[in-house]
Protein backbone atom coordinates (compact mmCIF):
# COMPACT_ATOMS: atom_id res chain seq x y z
CA UNK A 1 0.00 0.00 0.00
CA UNK A 2 1.12 3.51 -0.68
CA UNK A 3 2.44 5.35 2.36
CA UNK A 4 1.92 8.73 0.76
CA UNK A 5 -0.51 9.51 -2.02
CA UNK A 6 -0.93 13.03 -3.40
CA UNK A 7 -3.70 13.62 -5.91
CA UNK A 8 -4.39 16.73 -7.95
CA UNK A 9 -2.40 19.06 -5.69
CA UNK A 10 -2.77 22.74 -6.47
CA UNK A 11 -1.04 25.63 -4.77
CA UNK A 12 -1.02 29.27 -5.76
CA UNK A 13 0.84 32.22 -4.36
CA UNK A 14 -1.03 35.38 -5.20
CA UNK A 15 -2.40 34.15 -8.53
CA UNK A 16 0.88 32.45 -9.47
CA UNK A 17 0.24 28.71 -9.81
CA UNK A 18 3.13 26.82 -8.22
CA UNK A 19 1.64 23.31 -8.00
CA UNK A 20 -0.78 22.33 -10.73
CA UNK A 21 -2.69 19.03 -10.74
CA UNK A 22 0.28 17.30 -9.18
CA UNK A 23 0.12 13.55 -8.47
CA UNK A 24 2.71 11.65 -6.47
CA UNK A 25 2.65 8.22 -4.87
CA UNK A 26 5.30 6.90 -2.51
CA UNK A 27 5.30 3.31 -1.31
CA UNK A 28 6.64 2.26 2.05
CA UNK A 29 10.47 1.94 2.11
CA UNK A 30 10.65 3.75 -1.22
CA UNK A 31 12.98 6.67 -1.90
CA UNK A 32 11.66 9.26 -4.34
CA UNK A 33 13.87 12.03 -5.67
CA UNK A 34 12.28 15.24 -6.89
CA UNK A 35 14.33 17.03 -9.52
CA UNK A 36 13.55 20.11 -11.51
CA UNK A 37 14.64 23.64 -12.16
CA UNK A 38 14.69 26.29 -9.46
CA UNK A 39 11.13 27.49 -8.87
CA UNK A 40 9.51 24.33 -10.23
CA UNK A 41 7.75 23.76 -6.89
CA UNK A 42 9.84 21.09 -5.15
CA UNK A 43 10.03 22.89 -1.81
CA UNK A 44 6.40 23.90 -2.03
CA UNK A 45 5.37 20.29 -2.57
CA UNK A 46 7.35 19.14 0.49
CA UNK A 47 5.94 21.98 2.60
CA UNK A 48 2.40 21.09 1.53
CA UNK A 49 2.92 17.42 2.41
CA UNK A 50 4.10 18.52 5.86
CA UNK A 51 1.05 20.82 6.10
CA UNK A 52 3.30 23.86 6.52
CA UNK A 53 1.59 25.43 3.50
CA UNK A 54 -2.15 25.16 2.93
CA UNK A 55 -3.34 23.46 -0.27
CA UNK A 56 -5.60 25.22 -2.74
CA UNK A 57 -6.88 21.91 -4.11
CA UNK A 58 -6.24 18.18 -4.12
CA UNK A 59 -5.82 15.60 -1.38
CA UNK A 60 -2.88 14.11 0.48
CA UNK A 61 -3.18 10.70 2.09
CA UNK A 62 -0.71 9.40 4.64
CA UNK A 63 -1.16 5.74 5.57
CA UNK A 64 -4.52 5.82 3.83
CA UNK A 65 -5.81 8.75 5.92
CA UNK A 66 -6.66 12.05 4.26
CA UNK A 67 -4.41 14.53 6.06
CA UNK A 68 -5.50 17.47 3.92
CA UNK A 69 -8.89 17.33 5.66
CA UNK A 70 -9.10 20.53 7.74
CA UNK A 71 -10.50 18.54 10.66
CA UNK A 72 -7.20 16.66 10.98
CA UNK A 73 -4.85 18.05 13.62
CA UNK A 74 -1.75 19.12 11.65
CA UNK A 75 0.48 18.77 14.72
CA UNK A 76 -0.45 15.08 14.91
CA UNK A 77 0.44 14.63 11.24
CA UNK A 78 3.78 16.44 11.50
CA UNK A 79 4.82 14.18 14.37
CA UNK A 80 4.84 11.30 11.91
CA UNK A 81 6.75 13.16 9.21
CA UNK A 82 10.33 14.30 9.59
CA UNK A 83 11.46 17.30 7.60
CA UNK A 84 14.99 18.55 6.96
CA UNK A 85 15.64 21.94 5.43
CA UNK A 86 18.28 23.32 3.12
CA UNK A 87 19.45 25.81 5.76
CA UNK A 88 19.44 23.22 8.63
CA UNK A 89 17.21 25.47 10.81
CA UNK A 90 18.69 24.23 14.07
CA UNK A 91 17.58 26.19 17.13
CA UNK A 92 20.59 28.43 17.91
CA UNK A 93 19.71 28.89 21.60
CA UNK A 94 19.68 25.16 22.30
CA UNK A 95 22.57 22.72 22.50
CA UNK A 96 22.72 19.86 20.01
CA UNK A 97 21.24 17.52 22.61
CA UNK A 98 18.40 19.93 23.44
CA UNK A 99 17.67 20.46 19.75
CA UNK A 100 17.21 16.73 19.35
CA UNK A 101 15.26 16.07 22.56
CA UNK A 102 12.89 19.03 22.24
CA UNK A 103 10.20 17.21 20.27
CA UNK A 104 10.53 13.84 22.07
CA UNK A 105 10.16 15.60 25.41
CA UNK A 106 7.53 18.21 24.60
CA UNK A 107 5.54 16.43 21.90
CA UNK A 108 5.88 12.79 22.89
CA UNK A 109 6.18 13.56 26.62
CA UNK A 110 9.17 11.31 27.15
CA UNK A 111 11.30 11.75 30.24
CA UNK A 112 14.51 13.75 29.91
CA UNK A 113 16.77 10.81 30.69
CA UNK A 114 15.07 8.55 28.16
CA UNK A 115 15.03 11.20 25.44
CA UNK A 116 18.68 12.08 26.02
CA UNK A 117 19.77 8.46 25.97
CA UNK A 118 18.02 8.00 22.63
CA UNK A 119 19.52 11.23 21.27
CA UNK A 120 23.03 10.24 22.33
CA UNK A 121 22.65 6.87 20.73
CA UNK A 122 21.55 8.45 17.44
CA UNK A 123 24.42 10.96 17.64
CA UNK A 124 26.95 8.22 18.32
CA UNK A 125 25.70 6.31 15.33
CA UNK A 126 26.52 9.25 13.04
CA UNK A 127 29.80 10.01 14.76
CA UNK A 128 28.65 13.18 16.49
CA UNK A 129 28.59 11.87 20.05
CA UNK A 130 31.27 14.35 21.12
CA UNK A 131 29.20 17.31 19.94
CA UNK A 132 26.14 16.63 22.12
CA UNK A 133 26.70 19.65 24.35
CA UNK A 134 27.92 22.06 21.67
CA UNK A 135 25.79 24.87 20.31
CA UNK A 136 24.91 24.75 16.61
CA UNK A 137 27.12 27.67 15.56
CA UNK A 138 30.16 25.75 16.76
CA UNK A 139 29.53 23.02 14.18
CA UNK A 140 30.45 22.82 10.53
CA UNK A 141 27.63 22.96 7.99
CA UNK A 142 27.81 19.21 7.41
CA UNK A 143 27.66 18.52 11.14
CA UNK A 144 24.72 20.89 11.54
CA UNK A 145 22.82 19.19 8.76
CA UNK A 146 23.49 15.76 10.24
CA UNK A 147 22.20 17.01 13.59
CA UNK A 148 19.10 18.32 11.80
CA UNK A 149 18.53 14.86 10.31
CA UNK A 150 19.01 13.25 13.72
CA UNK A 151 16.55 15.76 15.19
CA UNK A 152 13.93 14.72 12.64
CA UNK A 153 14.67 11.01 13.25
CA UNK A 154 14.23 11.37 17.01
CA UNK A 155 10.48 11.57 16.36
CA UNK A 156 10.63 8.09 14.75
CA UNK A 157 8.87 9.40 11.63
CA UNK A 158 7.06 7.24 9.09
CA UNK A 159 8.29 9.46 6.28
CA UNK A 160 11.24 11.80 5.83
CA UNK A 161 11.09 14.89 3.63
CA UNK A 162 14.51 16.24 2.70
CA UNK A 163 14.65 19.57 0.93
CA UNK A 164 17.99 20.07 -0.84
CA UNK A 165 19.82 19.08 2.29
CA UNK A 166 23.27 19.39 0.73
CA UNK A 167 22.95 22.50 -1.42
CA UNK A 168 24.15 24.90 1.30
CA UNK A 169 27.23 22.77 1.97
CA UNK A 170 30.81 23.04 0.78
CA UNK A 171 31.56 20.21 -1.65
CA UNK A 172 33.80 18.32 0.78
CA UNK A 173 31.00 18.25 3.37
CA UNK A 174 28.32 16.93 1.01
CA UNK A 175 29.61 13.36 1.27
CA UNK A 176 29.05 12.95 5.00
CA UNK A 177 25.40 14.00 4.71
CA UNK A 178 24.77 11.81 1.68
CA UNK A 179 26.33 8.87 3.51
CA UNK A 180 23.81 9.37 6.28
CA UNK A 181 20.90 9.35 3.83
CA UNK A 182 22.31 6.19 2.27
CA UNK A 183 22.26 4.56 5.73
CA UNK A 184 18.67 5.68 6.22
CA UNK A 185 17.71 4.01 2.97
CA UNK A 186 19.45 0.84 4.09
CA UNK A 187 17.35 0.96 7.28
CA UNK A 188 14.23 1.06 5.13
CA UNK A 189 13.22 4.68 5.74
CA UNK A 190 10.67 6.07 3.30
CA UNK A 191 11.98 9.35 1.89
CA UNK A 192 11.05 12.09 -0.51
CA UNK A 193 14.02 14.26 -1.32
CA UNK A 194 14.34 17.34 -3.45
CA UNK A 195 17.82 17.46 -4.86
CA UNK A 196 20.18 19.00 -7.38
CA UNK A 197 22.64 16.13 -6.91
CA UNK A 198 21.78 14.04 -9.98
CA UNK A 199 24.48 11.50 -9.28
CA UNK A 200 23.12 10.92 -5.82
CA UNK A 201 19.53 10.77 -7.08
CA UNK A 202 20.57 8.09 -9.53
CA UNK A 203 22.31 6.09 -6.81
CA UNK A 204 19.85 6.29 -3.94
CA UNK A 205 16.43 6.87 -5.47
CA UNK A 206 14.01 4.11 -6.45
CA UNK A 207 12.10 6.62 -8.46
CA UNK A 208 12.94 10.03 -9.90
CA UNK A 209 10.24 12.62 -10.54
CA UNK A 210 10.98 15.54 -12.82
CA UNK A 211 8.92 18.58 -11.86
CA UNK A 212 8.26 21.41 -14.24
CA UNK A 213 5.86 24.29 -13.71
CA UNK A 214 4.21 22.52 -10.79
CA UNK A 215 3.56 19.17 -12.48
CA UNK A 216 5.32 15.82 -12.52
CA UNK A 217 6.32 15.79 -16.18
CA UNK A 218 8.17 12.51 -16.08
CA UNK A 219 8.80 9.86 -13.47
CA UNK A 220 10.29 6.42 -13.30
CA UNK A 221 13.44 4.54 -12.33
CA UNK A 222 16.50 6.80 -12.25
CA UNK A 223 18.24 5.07 -15.19
CA UNK A 224 15.25 5.86 -17.32
CA UNK A 225 14.47 9.45 -16.28
CA UNK A 226 18.10 10.51 -16.04
CA UNK A 227 19.42 8.19 -18.78
CA UNK A 228 16.80 8.09 -21.53
CA UNK A 229 14.23 10.78 -20.77
CA UNK A 230 11.24 10.75 -23.08
CA UNK A 231 9.93 14.26 -22.44
CA UNK A 232 11.59 17.16 -24.26
CA UNK A 233 11.52 19.34 -21.14
CA UNK A 234 13.32 16.68 -19.11
CA UNK A 235 15.97 16.41 -21.83
CA UNK A 236 16.39 20.17 -21.88
CA UNK A 237 16.74 20.31 -18.08
CA UNK A 238 19.30 17.49 -18.03
CA UNK A 239 21.26 19.07 -20.86
CA UNK A 240 21.57 22.28 -18.85
CA UNK A 241 22.63 20.30 -15.77
CA UNK A 242 25.31 18.53 -17.79
CA UNK A 243 26.55 21.81 -19.20
CA UNK A 244 26.83 23.12 -15.62
CA UNK A 245 28.95 20.05 -14.83
CA UNK A 246 26.61 18.61 -12.22
CA UNK A 247 25.93 15.20 -13.67
CA UNK B 1 46.70 26.07 23.90
CA UNK B 2 50.34 26.53 23.00
CA UNK B 3 52.59 23.58 22.52
CA UNK B 4 55.24 23.50 25.19
CA UNK B 5 58.15 22.97 22.85
CA UNK B 6 57.10 25.74 20.50
CA UNK B 7 59.82 28.37 20.18
CA UNK B 8 58.42 31.67 18.90
CA UNK B 9 60.07 32.92 15.76
CA UNK B 10 62.15 36.06 15.59
CA UNK B 11 59.30 37.90 13.89
CA UNK B 12 56.77 36.84 16.56
CA UNK B 13 59.13 38.02 19.34
CA UNK B 14 59.49 41.40 17.64
CA UNK B 15 55.73 41.67 17.22
CA UNK B 16 55.14 40.84 20.90
CA UNK B 17 57.69 43.38 22.05
CA UNK B 18 56.13 46.02 19.84
CA UNK B 19 52.63 45.27 21.18
CA UNK B 20 53.89 45.49 24.79
CA UNK B 21 55.46 48.88 24.11
CA UNK B 22 52.24 50.06 22.48
CA UNK B 23 50.19 48.96 25.52
CA UNK B 24 52.45 50.79 28.00
CA UNK B 25 52.38 53.86 25.80
CA UNK B 26 48.59 53.99 25.52
CA UNK B 27 48.11 53.47 29.26
CA UNK B 28 50.45 56.41 29.90
CA UNK B 29 48.60 58.60 27.43
CA UNK B 30 45.24 57.70 28.97
CA UNK B 31 46.45 58.39 32.51
CA UNK B 32 47.98 61.72 31.55
CA UNK B 33 44.96 62.98 29.63
CA UNK B 34 42.56 61.92 32.40
CA UNK B 35 44.63 63.71 35.03
CA UNK B 36 44.87 66.83 32.88
CA UNK B 37 41.14 66.94 32.18
CA UNK B 38 40.26 66.28 35.86
CA UNK B 39 42.55 69.07 37.06
CA UNK B 40 41.10 71.46 34.53
CA UNK B 41 37.54 70.64 35.61
CA UNK B 42 38.30 71.02 39.32
CA UNK B 43 40.03 74.36 38.72
CA UNK B 44 37.19 75.58 36.54
CA UNK B 45 34.46 74.62 39.03
CA UNK B 46 36.13 75.58 42.31
CA UNK B 47 37.59 78.69 40.77
CA UNK B 48 34.18 79.92 39.62
CA UNK B 49 33.08 83.13 41.38
CA UNK B 50 29.91 81.48 42.78
CA UNK B 51 31.56 78.20 43.88
CA UNK B 52 31.38 78.91 47.62
CA UNK B 53 27.68 79.69 47.47
CA UNK B 54 26.94 76.63 45.35
CA UNK B 55 28.96 74.41 47.66
CA UNK B 56 27.06 75.69 50.68
CA UNK B 57 23.61 75.21 49.15
CA UNK B 58 24.24 71.93 47.27
CA UNK B 59 27.01 70.09 49.10
CA UNK B 60 26.47 70.76 52.79
CA UNK B 61 27.64 67.59 54.64
CA UNK B 62 25.60 68.34 57.76
CA UNK B 63 22.35 68.77 55.90
CA UNK B 64 23.15 65.69 53.85
CA UNK B 65 23.50 63.67 57.04
CA UNK B 66 20.21 65.00 58.41
CA UNK B 67 18.30 64.40 55.18
CA UNK B 68 19.68 60.91 54.57
CA UNK B 69 17.19 58.92 56.74
CA UNK B 70 14.05 60.44 55.21
CA UNK B 71 15.45 60.29 51.68
CA UNK B 72 16.44 56.66 52.28
CA UNK B 73 13.00 55.72 53.54
CA UNK B 74 11.59 57.42 50.45
CA UNK B 75 14.00 55.41 48.35
CA UNK B 76 12.76 52.20 49.94
CA UNK B 77 9.35 53.04 48.47
CA UNK B 78 11.00 53.55 45.07
CA UNK B 79 12.70 50.18 45.29
CA UNK B 80 9.55 48.29 46.25
CA UNK B 81 7.52 50.02 43.57
CA UNK B 82 10.25 49.41 41.02
CA UNK B 83 10.39 45.69 41.69
CA UNK B 84 6.61 45.23 41.60
CA UNK B 85 6.06 47.48 38.59
CA UNK B 86 9.00 46.04 36.62
CA UNK B 87 7.71 42.49 37.08
CA UNK B 88 4.15 43.57 36.29
CA UNK B 89 5.12 45.57 33.22
CA UNK B 90 7.38 42.80 31.86
CA UNK B 91 4.62 40.22 32.23
CA UNK B 92 1.98 42.52 30.74
CA UNK B 93 4.28 43.50 27.87
CA UNK B 94 5.10 39.88 27.09
CA UNK B 95 1.43 38.89 27.20
CA UNK B 96 0.36 41.75 24.91
CA UNK B 97 3.20 41.06 22.47
CA UNK B 98 2.25 37.38 22.23
CA UNK B 99 -1.44 38.21 21.82
CA UNK B 100 -0.55 40.49 18.92
CA UNK B 101 1.13 37.61 17.09
CA UNK B 102 -1.97 35.37 17.15
CA UNK B 103 -3.33 34.74 13.69
CA UNK B 104 -6.82 33.78 12.59
CA UNK B 105 -10.18 35.53 12.67
CA UNK B 106 -11.11 34.15 16.10
CA UNK B 107 -8.38 36.24 17.64
CA UNK B 108 -9.26 39.46 15.85
CA UNK B 109 -10.81 41.12 18.94
CA UNK B 110 -7.86 40.09 21.10
CA UNK B 111 -5.40 41.39 18.53
CA UNK B 112 -7.31 44.65 18.12
CA UNK B 113 -7.48 45.13 21.88
CA UNK B 114 -3.76 44.47 22.30
CA UNK B 115 -2.87 46.82 19.45
CA UNK B 116 -5.20 49.50 20.78
CA UNK B 117 -3.62 49.17 24.20
CA UNK B 118 -0.05 49.69 22.95
CA UNK B 119 -1.09 52.65 20.78
CA UNK B 120 -2.95 54.32 23.64
CA UNK B 121 -0.50 53.88 26.43
CA UNK B 122 2.59 54.67 24.42
CA UNK B 123 0.95 57.91 23.33
CA UNK B 124 -0.46 58.93 26.70
CA UNK B 125 1.90 60.86 29.00
CA UNK B 126 2.59 58.93 32.20
CA UNK B 127 1.54 61.89 34.38
CA UNK B 128 -1.92 61.90 32.85
CA UNK B 129 -2.31 58.13 33.38
CA UNK B 130 -1.20 58.63 36.98
CA UNK B 131 -3.70 61.40 37.62
CA UNK B 132 -6.52 59.47 35.94
CA UNK B 133 -5.88 56.40 38.06
CA UNK B 134 -4.94 57.93 41.41
CA UNK B 135 -7.39 60.85 41.37
CA UNK B 136 -10.09 59.80 38.88
CA UNK B 137 -10.66 56.18 39.83
CA UNK B 138 -11.05 56.77 43.62
CA UNK B 139 -13.63 59.40 42.65
CA UNK B 140 -15.87 56.58 41.52
CA UNK B 141 -16.23 55.66 45.23
CA UNK B 142 -16.41 51.95 44.44
CA UNK B 143 -16.30 49.33 47.17
CA UNK B 144 -12.89 47.84 47.93
CA UNK B 145 -10.88 50.53 46.18
CA UNK B 146 -7.14 49.74 46.42
CA UNK B 147 -4.89 52.34 48.05
CA UNK B 148 -3.44 55.18 45.99
CA UNK B 149 -0.02 53.52 45.93
CA UNK B 150 -1.44 50.45 44.18
CA UNK B 151 -3.34 52.61 41.70
CA UNK B 152 -0.15 54.54 40.98
CA UNK B 153 1.66 51.24 40.48
CA UNK B 154 -1.03 50.14 38.03
CA UNK B 155 -0.58 53.38 36.08
CA UNK B 156 3.16 52.67 35.82
CA UNK B 157 2.58 49.06 34.79
CA UNK B 158 0.08 50.10 32.12
CA UNK B 159 2.37 52.73 30.63
CA UNK B 160 5.58 50.71 30.70
CA UNK B 161 3.74 47.56 29.63
CA UNK B 162 2.98 49.39 26.39
CA UNK B 163 6.63 50.15 25.71
CA UNK B 164 7.84 46.71 26.73
CA UNK B 165 5.20 45.03 24.55
CA UNK B 166 6.68 46.73 21.52
CA UNK B 167 10.20 45.69 22.51
CA UNK B 168 9.05 42.09 22.94
CA UNK B 169 7.20 42.23 19.63
CA UNK B 170 10.30 43.44 17.83
CA UNK B 171 12.15 40.50 19.38
CA UNK B 172 9.49 38.00 18.32
CA UNK B 173 9.48 39.33 14.78
CA UNK B 174 13.26 39.14 14.58
CA UNK B 175 13.09 35.35 14.89
CA UNK B 176 13.28 34.02 11.35
CA UNK B 177 10.16 32.23 9.99
CA UNK B 178 12.33 29.21 9.17
CA UNK B 179 12.70 28.67 12.92
CA UNK B 180 8.91 28.44 13.18
CA UNK B 181 8.76 26.08 10.23
CA UNK B 182 11.40 23.85 11.84
CA UNK B 183 9.55 23.78 15.15
CA UNK B 184 6.17 23.12 13.59
CA UNK B 185 7.64 20.39 11.36
CA UNK B 186 8.70 18.57 14.53
CA UNK B 187 5.07 18.49 15.64
CA UNK B 188 5.31 21.25 18.25
CA UNK B 189 2.06 23.13 18.68
CA UNK B 190 1.90 26.90 18.21
CA UNK B 191 2.11 27.41 21.96
CA UNK B 192 5.04 25.04 22.35
CA UNK B 193 6.79 26.72 19.44
CA UNK B 194 6.34 30.11 21.08
CA UNK B 195 7.39 28.88 24.50
CA UNK B 196 10.43 26.80 23.53
CA UNK B 197 11.70 28.25 20.26
CA UNK B 198 10.51 31.79 19.55
CA UNK B 199 10.35 33.48 22.95
CA UNK B 200 13.72 32.27 24.28
CA UNK B 201 15.44 33.65 21.19
CA UNK B 202 13.33 36.82 21.17
CA UNK B 203 13.86 37.65 24.84
CA UNK B 204 17.59 37.01 24.62
CA UNK B 205 17.84 39.32 21.67
CA UNK B 206 15.93 42.18 23.30
CA UNK B 207 17.16 41.74 26.89
CA UNK B 208 19.36 44.87 26.72
CA UNK B 209 16.60 47.25 25.54
CA UNK B 210 14.16 45.64 28.02
CA UNK B 211 16.47 46.28 30.94
CA UNK B 212 17.11 49.76 29.60
CA UNK B 213 13.39 50.45 29.94
CA UNK B 214 13.52 49.08 33.48
CA UNK B 215 16.25 51.63 34.28
CA UNK B 216 13.98 54.35 32.86
CA UNK B 217 11.11 52.98 34.95
CA UNK B 218 13.30 53.29 38.02
CA UNK B 219 13.38 57.04 37.53
CA UNK B 220 9.67 57.29 36.77
CA UNK B 221 8.33 55.33 39.75
CA UNK B 222 8.93 58.48 41.82
CA UNK B 223 6.11 60.20 39.96
CA UNK B 224 3.59 58.40 42.20
CA UNK B 225 4.52 61.06 44.74
CA UNK B 226 2.32 63.39 42.69
CA UNK B 227 -0.60 61.49 44.20
CA UNK B 228 0.64 61.64 47.78
CA UNK B 229 3.05 58.79 48.65
CA UNK B 230 6.48 60.09 49.58
CA UNK B 231 9.32 58.76 47.46
CA UNK B 232 12.99 59.74 47.62
CA UNK B 233 12.67 62.85 45.44
CA UNK B 234 9.60 64.05 47.28
CA UNK B 235 11.37 63.45 50.61
CA UNK B 236 14.30 65.50 49.35
CA UNK B 237 11.92 68.23 48.26
CA UNK B 238 10.36 68.36 51.73
CA UNK B 239 13.78 68.51 53.36
CA UNK B 240 14.82 71.27 50.99
CA UNK B 241 11.74 73.30 51.82
CA UNK B 242 12.63 73.04 55.51
CA UNK B 243 16.29 74.02 55.22
CA UNK B 244 16.30 76.22 52.12
CA UNK B 245 19.23 74.10 50.97
CA UNK B 246 19.42 71.87 47.90
CA UNK B 247 21.76 69.27 49.35
CA UNK B 248 18.94 66.71 49.90
CA UNK B 249 18.39 66.66 46.14
CA UNK B 250 22.04 65.81 45.60
CA UNK B 251 21.73 63.07 48.21
CA UNK B 252 18.69 61.64 46.38
CA UNK B 253 20.47 61.91 43.04
CA UNK B 254 23.53 60.04 44.30
CA UNK B 255 21.31 57.32 45.78
CA UNK B 256 19.46 56.95 42.49
CA UNK B 257 22.70 56.49 40.60
CA UNK B 258 23.91 53.96 43.18
CA UNK B 259 20.64 52.09 42.74
CA UNK B 260 20.93 52.14 38.97
CA UNK B 261 24.51 50.83 38.89
CA UNK B 262 23.65 47.22 39.80
CA UNK B 263 20.77 47.25 37.33
CA UNK B 264 22.99 48.56 34.56
CA UNK B 265 25.69 46.06 35.50
CA UNK B 266 23.12 43.27 35.24
CA UNK B 267 22.12 44.56 31.81
CA UNK B 268 25.72 44.41 30.61
CA UNK B 269 26.22 40.98 32.16
CA UNK B 270 23.08 39.59 30.55
CA UNK B 271 24.10 40.94 27.16
CA UNK B 272 27.55 39.47 27.49
CA UNK B 273 26.32 36.11 28.69
CA UNK B 274 23.80 35.87 25.86
CA UNK B 275 26.52 36.61 23.34
CA UNK B 276 28.84 34.07 24.91
CA UNK B 277 26.25 31.31 25.16
CA UNK B 278 25.26 31.80 21.56
CA UNK B 279 28.83 31.24 20.53
CA UNK B 280 29.04 28.15 22.70
CA UNK B 281 31.89 29.26 25.00
N1 LIG C 1 5.62 31.97 0.48
C1 LIG C 1 5.64 32.24 -0.84
N2 LIG C 1 5.05 33.35 -1.32
C2 LIG C 1 5.04 33.62 -2.64
N3 LIG C 1 5.62 32.85 -3.56
C3 LIG C 1 6.25 31.73 -3.18
C4 LIG C 1 6.29 31.38 -1.78
N4 LIG C 1 6.97 30.22 -1.68
C5 LIG C 1 7.34 29.87 -2.92
N5 LIG C 1 6.90 30.77 -3.82
C6 LIG C 1 7.08 30.70 -5.29
O1 LIG C 1 6.73 29.41 -5.69
C7 LIG C 1 7.57 28.96 -6.74
C8 LIG C 1 8.13 27.61 -6.41
O2 LIG C 1 8.97 27.72 -5.30
P1 LIG C 1 9.71 26.50 -4.65
O3 LIG C 1 10.50 27.02 -3.52
O4 LIG C 1 8.75 25.43 -4.37
O5 LIG C 1 10.68 26.03 -5.83
P2 LIG C 1 11.83 24.96 -5.80
O6 LIG C 1 11.54 23.97 -6.86
O7 LIG C 1 12.01 24.44 -4.42
O8 LIG C 1 13.08 25.80 -6.22
P3 LIG C 1 14.59 25.70 -5.70
O9 LIG C 1 15.22 24.60 -6.48
O10 LIG C 1 15.18 27.02 -6.05
O11 LIG C 1 14.55 25.46 -4.24
C9 LIG C 1 8.62 30.03 -6.94
O12 LIG C 1 8.28 30.77 -8.08
C10 LIG C 1 8.53 30.87 -5.71
O13 LIG C 1 8.79 32.21 -6.00
MG1 LIG D 1 13.50 24.67 -2.89
Short mmCIF file of N, CA and C in Angstrom, two decimals, chain A residues 2 6 12 16 24 30 55 70 77 80-81 93 115 118 121 138 148 150 159 172 176 201 205 229:
data_model
loop_
_atom_site.label_atom_id
_atom_site.label_comp_id
_atom_site.label_asym_id
_atom_site.label_seq_id
_atom_site.Cartn_x
_atom_site.Cartn_y
_atom_site.Cartn_z
N UNK A 2 0.36 2.26 -0.62
CA UNK A 2 1.12 3.51 -0.68
C UNK A 2 1.15 4.16 0.69
N UNK A 6 -0.47 11.67 -3.12
CA UNK A 6 -0.93 13.03 -3.40
C UNK A 6 -1.70 13.00 -4.70
N UNK A 12 -1.31 27.99 -5.12
CA UNK A 12 -1.02 29.27 -5.76
C UNK A 12 -0.44 30.21 -4.72
N UNK A 16 -0.17 33.18 -8.77
CA UNK A 16 0.88 32.45 -9.47
C UNK A 16 0.76 30.97 -9.10
N UNK A 24 1.47 12.30 -6.92
CA UNK A 24 2.71 11.65 -6.47
C UNK A 24 2.34 10.52 -5.52
N UNK A 30 10.19 3.24 0.07
CA UNK A 30 10.65 3.75 -1.22
C UNK A 30 11.35 5.09 -1.03
N UNK A 55 -3.03 23.78 1.13
CA UNK A 55 -3.34 23.46 -0.27
C UNK A 55 -4.46 24.33 -0.80
N UNK A 70 -9.35 19.50 6.73
CA UNK A 70 -9.10 20.53 7.74
C UNK A 70 -9.43 20.09 9.16
N UNK A 77 -0.12 15.11 12.51
CA UNK A 77 0.44 14.63 11.24
C UNK A 77 1.94 14.87 11.21
N UNK A 80 4.51 12.55 12.61
CA UNK A 80 4.84 11.30 11.91
C UNK A 80 5.67 11.55 10.66
N UNK A 81 5.95 12.82 10.38
CA UNK A 81 6.75 13.16 9.21
C UNK A 81 7.96 13.96 9.68
N UNK A 93 19.61 28.68 20.15
CA UNK A 93 19.71 28.89 21.60
C UNK A 93 19.75 27.57 22.36
N UNK A 115 14.85 10.48 26.70
CA UNK A 115 15.03 11.20 25.44
C UNK A 115 16.51 11.45 25.16
N UNK A 118 18.32 8.29 24.03
CA UNK A 118 18.02 8.00 22.63
C UNK A 118 18.80 8.95 21.71
N UNK A 121 22.43 8.06 21.54
CA UNK A 121 22.65 6.87 20.73
C UNK A 121 22.63 7.22 19.24
N UNK A 138 28.80 26.26 16.62
CA UNK A 138 30.16 25.75 16.76
C UNK A 138 30.41 24.55 15.84
N UNK A 148 20.49 18.04 12.19
CA UNK A 148 19.10 18.32 11.80
C UNK A 148 18.40 17.02 11.38
N UNK A 150 19.22 14.00 12.48
CA UNK A 150 19.01 13.25 13.72
C UNK A 150 17.80 13.80 14.47
N UNK A 159 7.89 8.92 7.59
CA UNK A 159 8.29 9.46 6.28
C UNK A 159 9.25 10.62 6.53
N UNK A 172 33.17 19.41 0.01
CA UNK A 172 33.80 18.32 0.78
C UNK A 172 32.94 17.87 1.95
N UNK A 176 29.43 13.49 3.70
CA UNK A 176 29.05 12.95 5.00
C UNK A 176 27.53 12.95 5.18
N UNK A 201 20.90 11.20 -6.78
CA UNK A 201 19.53 10.77 -7.08
C UNK A 201 19.57 9.43 -7.80
N UNK A 205 17.88 6.82 -5.28
CA UNK A 205 16.43 6.87 -5.47
C UNK A 205 15.90 5.61 -6.15
N UNK A 229 15.50 10.09 -20.99
CA UNK A 229 14.23 10.78 -20.77
C UNK A 229 13.42 10.85 -22.06
#
